[in-house]
Amino acid sequence: MSDFNVDISTVDNVVVVKTHGYLDDAGGQVFRQKCVDLIDKGNVYFVFDLQGTPVINSTGLSMLLDIMVQIIDYNEGEVAVCGLSKLTQTALQMTGVLTLCESYPTEEEAIAAVKEAMA
């Protein structure tokens, strides 16, 4: 099992969360806690860059979905995802995650879409 970590940056009030490693049970906990901390500080505009995460298991998907619901439904925020592998794209489609947000080929396009939604 590889270590999972998250890099966080901000571009024009959009929080970019870059994941690295397998988004499984342990990785999902790390991801969820980082995002909850950011939401608790008032952040509601996110881009999840999953390029460094080629595989997500069911628990990881569940935590990703939970965070998106918190941001979008409970905090009236916006989420976009980018950097999806074919496998993660399929998993996000099958679980309905991509009904909550849009997927973009690049981080720049995802940030631009979230910024547009902020206006």
CSV table of C-alpha atoms in Angstrom, one decimal:
chain,number,residue,atom,x,y,z
A,1,MET,CA,0.0,0.0,0.0
A,2,SER,CA,1.4,3.4,-1.0
A,3,ASP,CA,1.2,6.5,1.1
A,4,PHE,CA,-1.6,8.8,0.3
A,5,ASN,CA,-1.1,12.6,0.6
A,6,VAL,CA,-2.8,15.8,-0.4
A,7,ASP,CA,-1.3,19.1,-1.7
A,8,ILE,CA,-3.5,22.2,-1.2
A,9,SER,CA,-3.1,25.5,-2.9
A,10,THR,CA,-5.5,28.4,-3.6
A,11,VAL,CA,-6.0,30.2,-6.9
A,12,ASP,CA,-8.3,33.2,-6.8
A,13,ASN,CA,-10.4,31.8,-3.9
A,14,VAL,CA,-10.6,28.4,-5.4
A,15,VAL,CA,-9.0,25.7,-3.3
A,16,VAL,CA,-7.1,23.1,-5.4
A,17,VAL,CA,-6.7,19.8,-3.7
A,18,LYS,CA,-4.2,17.5,-5.5
A,19,THR,CA,-4.3,13.9,-4.4
A,20,HIS,CA,-1.3,11.5,-4.6
A,21,GLY,CA,-1.7,7.8,-4.0
A,22,TYR,CA,-4.4,5.2,-3.7
A,23,LEU,CA,-7.7,6.7,-2.4
A,24,ASP,CA,-8.7,3.9,-0.2
A,25,ASP,CA,-9.9,3.7,3.4
A,26,ALA,CA,-6.8,5.3,4.9
A,27,GLY,CA,-6.4,7.7,2.0
A,28,GLY,CA,-10.1,8.6,2.2
A,29,GLN,CA,-9.7,9.6,5.9
A,30,VAL,CA,-6.8,11.9,5.1
A,31,PHE,CA,-8.7,13.4,2.1
A,32,ARG,CA,-11.9,13.9,4.1
A,33,GLN,CA,-10.2,15.5,7.1
A,34,LYS,CA,-8.2,18.0,5.0
A,35,CYS,CA,-11.4,18.9,3.2
A,36,VAL,CA,-13.5,19.2,6.3
A,37,ASP,CA,-10.8,21.5,7.8
A,38,LEU,CA,-11.0,23.7,4.7
A,39,ILE,CA,-14.8,23.8,4.7
A,40,ASP,CA,-14.8,24.7,8.4
A,41,LYS,CA,-12.6,27.7,7.5
A,42,GLY,CA,-15.3,28.9,5.1
A,43,ASN,CA,-13.9,27.5,1.8
A,44,VAL,CA,-16.7,26.3,-0.5
A,45,TYR,CA,-15.1,26.5,-4.0
A,46,PHE,CA,-12.9,23.5,-4.8
A,47,VAL,CA,-11.1,21.7,-7.6
A,48,PHE,CA,-10.1,18.1,-6.9
A,49,ASP,CA,-7.1,17.2,-9.1
A,50,LEU,CA,-7.0,13.4,-9.1
A,51,GLN,CA,-4.2,13.0,-11.6
A,52,GLY,CA,-1.9,11.5,-8.9
A,53,THR,CA,-4.7,9.0,-7.9
A,54,PRO,CA,-5.1,6.4,-10.7
A,55,VAL,CA,-7.3,4.1,-8.5
A,56,ILE,CA,-10.1,4.8,-6.0
A,57,ASN,CA,-11.8,2.0,-4.0
A,58,SER,CA,-15.4,2.1,-2.9
A,59,THR,CA,-14.6,3.6,0.5
A,60,GLY,CA,-12.6,6.4,-1.2
A,61,LEU,CA,-15.5,7.0,-3.6
A,62,SER,CA,-17.9,7.2,-0.6
A,63,MET,CA,-15.7,9.8,1.1
A,64,LEU,CA,-15.3,11.8,-2.1
A,65,LEU,CA,-19.0,11.8,-2.6
A,66,ASP,CA,-19.6,12.8,1.1
A,67,ILE,CA,-17.3,15.8,0.8
A,68,MET,CA,-18.9,16.9,-2.4
A,69,VAL,CA,-22.4,16.8,-0.9
A,70,GLN,CA,-21.1,18.8,2.1
A,71,ILE,CA,-19.6,21.5,-0.2
A,72,ILE,CA,-22.4,21.6,-2.8
A,73,ASP,CA,-25.6,20.8,-0.9
A,74,TYR,CA,-24.9,22.0,2.6
A,75,ASN,CA,-22.6,25.0,1.8
A,76,GLU,CA,-23.9,26.1,-1.6
A,77,GLY,CA,-20.4,25.7,-3.0
A,78,GLU,CA,-19.0,24.5,-6.2
A,79,VAL,CA,-16.7,21.5,-7.1
A,80,ALA,CA,-14.9,20.5,-10.3
A,81,VAL,CA,-12.7,17.6,-10.9
A,82,CYS,CA,-9.8,17.1,-13.2
A,83,GLY,CA,-6.9,14.7,-14.0
A,84,LEU,CA,-9.1,11.6,-14.1
A,85,SER,CA,-7.7,8.3,-15.4
A,86,LYS,CA,-10.1,6.2,-17.5
A,87,LEU,CA,-10.6,4.0,-14.5
A,88,THR,CA,-11.5,6.8,-12.1
A,89,GLN,CA,-13.7,8.5,-14.7
A,90,THR,CA,-15.7,5.3,-15.0
A,91,ALA,CA,-15.9,4.9,-11.3
A,92,LEU,CA,-17.1,8.5,-10.7
A,93,GLN,CA,-19.7,8.1,-13.5
A,94,MET,CA,-21.0,4.8,-12.1
A,95,THR,CA,-21.4,6.1,-8.6
A,96,GLY,CA,-23.1,9.3,-9.6
A,97,VAL,CA,-20.3,11.6,-8.4
A,98,LEU,CA,-20.2,13.2,-11.9
A,99,THR,CA,-23.9,14.2,-11.5
A,100,LEU,CA,-22.8,16.6,-8.8
A,101,CYS,CA,-19.9,18.2,-10.6
A,102,GLU,CA,-18.2,18.5,-14.0
A,103,SER,CA,-14.9,16.9,-15.0
A,104,TYR,CA,-12.3,18.8,-17.0
A,105,PRO,CA,-9.2,17.7,-18.8
A,106,THR,CA,-6.9,20.3,-17.1
A,107,GLU,CA,-6.7,22.0,-13.7
A,108,GLU,CA,-6.8,25.4,-15.4
A,109,GLU,CA,-10.1,24.6,-17.1
A,110,ALA,CA,-11.5,23.3,-13.8
A,111,ILE,CA,-10.5,26.4,-12.0
A,112,ALA,CA,-12.0,28.6,-14.7
A,113,ALA,CA,-15.3,26.8,-14.5
A,114,VAL,CA,-15.5,27.1,-10.7
A,115,LYS,CA,-14.5,30.8,-10.9
A,116,GLU,CA,-17.3,31.3,-13.4
A,117,ALA,CA,-19.8,29.6,-11.1
A,118,MET,CA,-18.7,32.0,-8.2
A,119,ALA,CA,-19.7,35.1,-10.2
